[in-house]
């Protein structure tokens, strides 16, 4: 008898994220929408990522995993995951992030109410390093009511100051049927998400941004998103030109021309940054002098770096731990926990600035939490760097230490794919092109 199809397939591509994977896995498995599968593709990691994944798969039959024989980049890894996805919906999650346990349940309900093909929420930033300020990805552009995105919104994201920025960073829930003939562009190392969302809209899909923020986006230097190269911009321009030629739509051509100029400016800025990093300061100064468009960007970069150094220095000097009391009657960082009309933890866009400020505060010093009730436990998910007294790491991390060692002792081959059969027994598949995971 065929296995029942889950409602949601969560896909997660990872490379060298062993330190962050446990929290990301735990956040998916803790979802109140339990009818899901978690598909993890290890993109030939050099660290213990595969061991962490195998240990987690041995404990939960909803995990299906595969290890690529060689590194192919995020797009190829996600395409492998899409090929294994059996759910009616596909959720995109990164292996170094987290999310609140109610997130997928709320997003699925909203998608059904709206009749949407794609829904996404805002992302709250968190970090182990001191943050200058609490932020969300959408910032002041986050909608307070559900908003359907237009072709203009997608094409001019990050270009139009009045539009919604950083749409490509969003981690949406997508109707799987629409992904049968669409995949991530493997030629894009960065920007593959935005390209896919744009092609979904061009294919007729409806995409909504919800007035909620329940996804926690980790900011750290090793993230691919923060390592743009001039070649990445060239690939994005080539992909955009290809869409214009393919669809020949007047609106797309108009807005794509504006975006293309913005990408060219950004590419020139990255060329300038490369000159500075290479020590060719004379050539960098010449580039900056020849193009005044670079000046505001250079000043912005210098200001951001000075702010980060200042905050890091203050954090080292003023590093006394704080204790927050999380619960209905408690306070965190001088603020009461936001609650909705039903008394549950508020995950709306209106509450997002509060959670962002708390994540910022937790990045600057150690925070111990005294949890008094279920609301307090729920709040822990929204501030990942906060831990209850005596707890050094998240539950999955603690559980996987023994699992990693057990996996190595079992002698599982490095290229194996791991899943569970109908009876819950561990299956092993050695074929590189096996699609059963």
XYZ file of C-alpha atoms in Angstrom, residues 2 19 22 89 119 265 279 303 404 416:
10
model
C 1.310 3.444 -0.941
C 26.404 23.911 14.338
C 19.864 21.033 15.191
C 2.456 22.223 -0.331
C 2.149 32.763 0.906
C 25.271 49.561 -10.291
C 44.782 45.823 -1.530
C 28.991 53.638 8.815
C 26.418 11.492 15.622
C 23.849 7.175 1.573
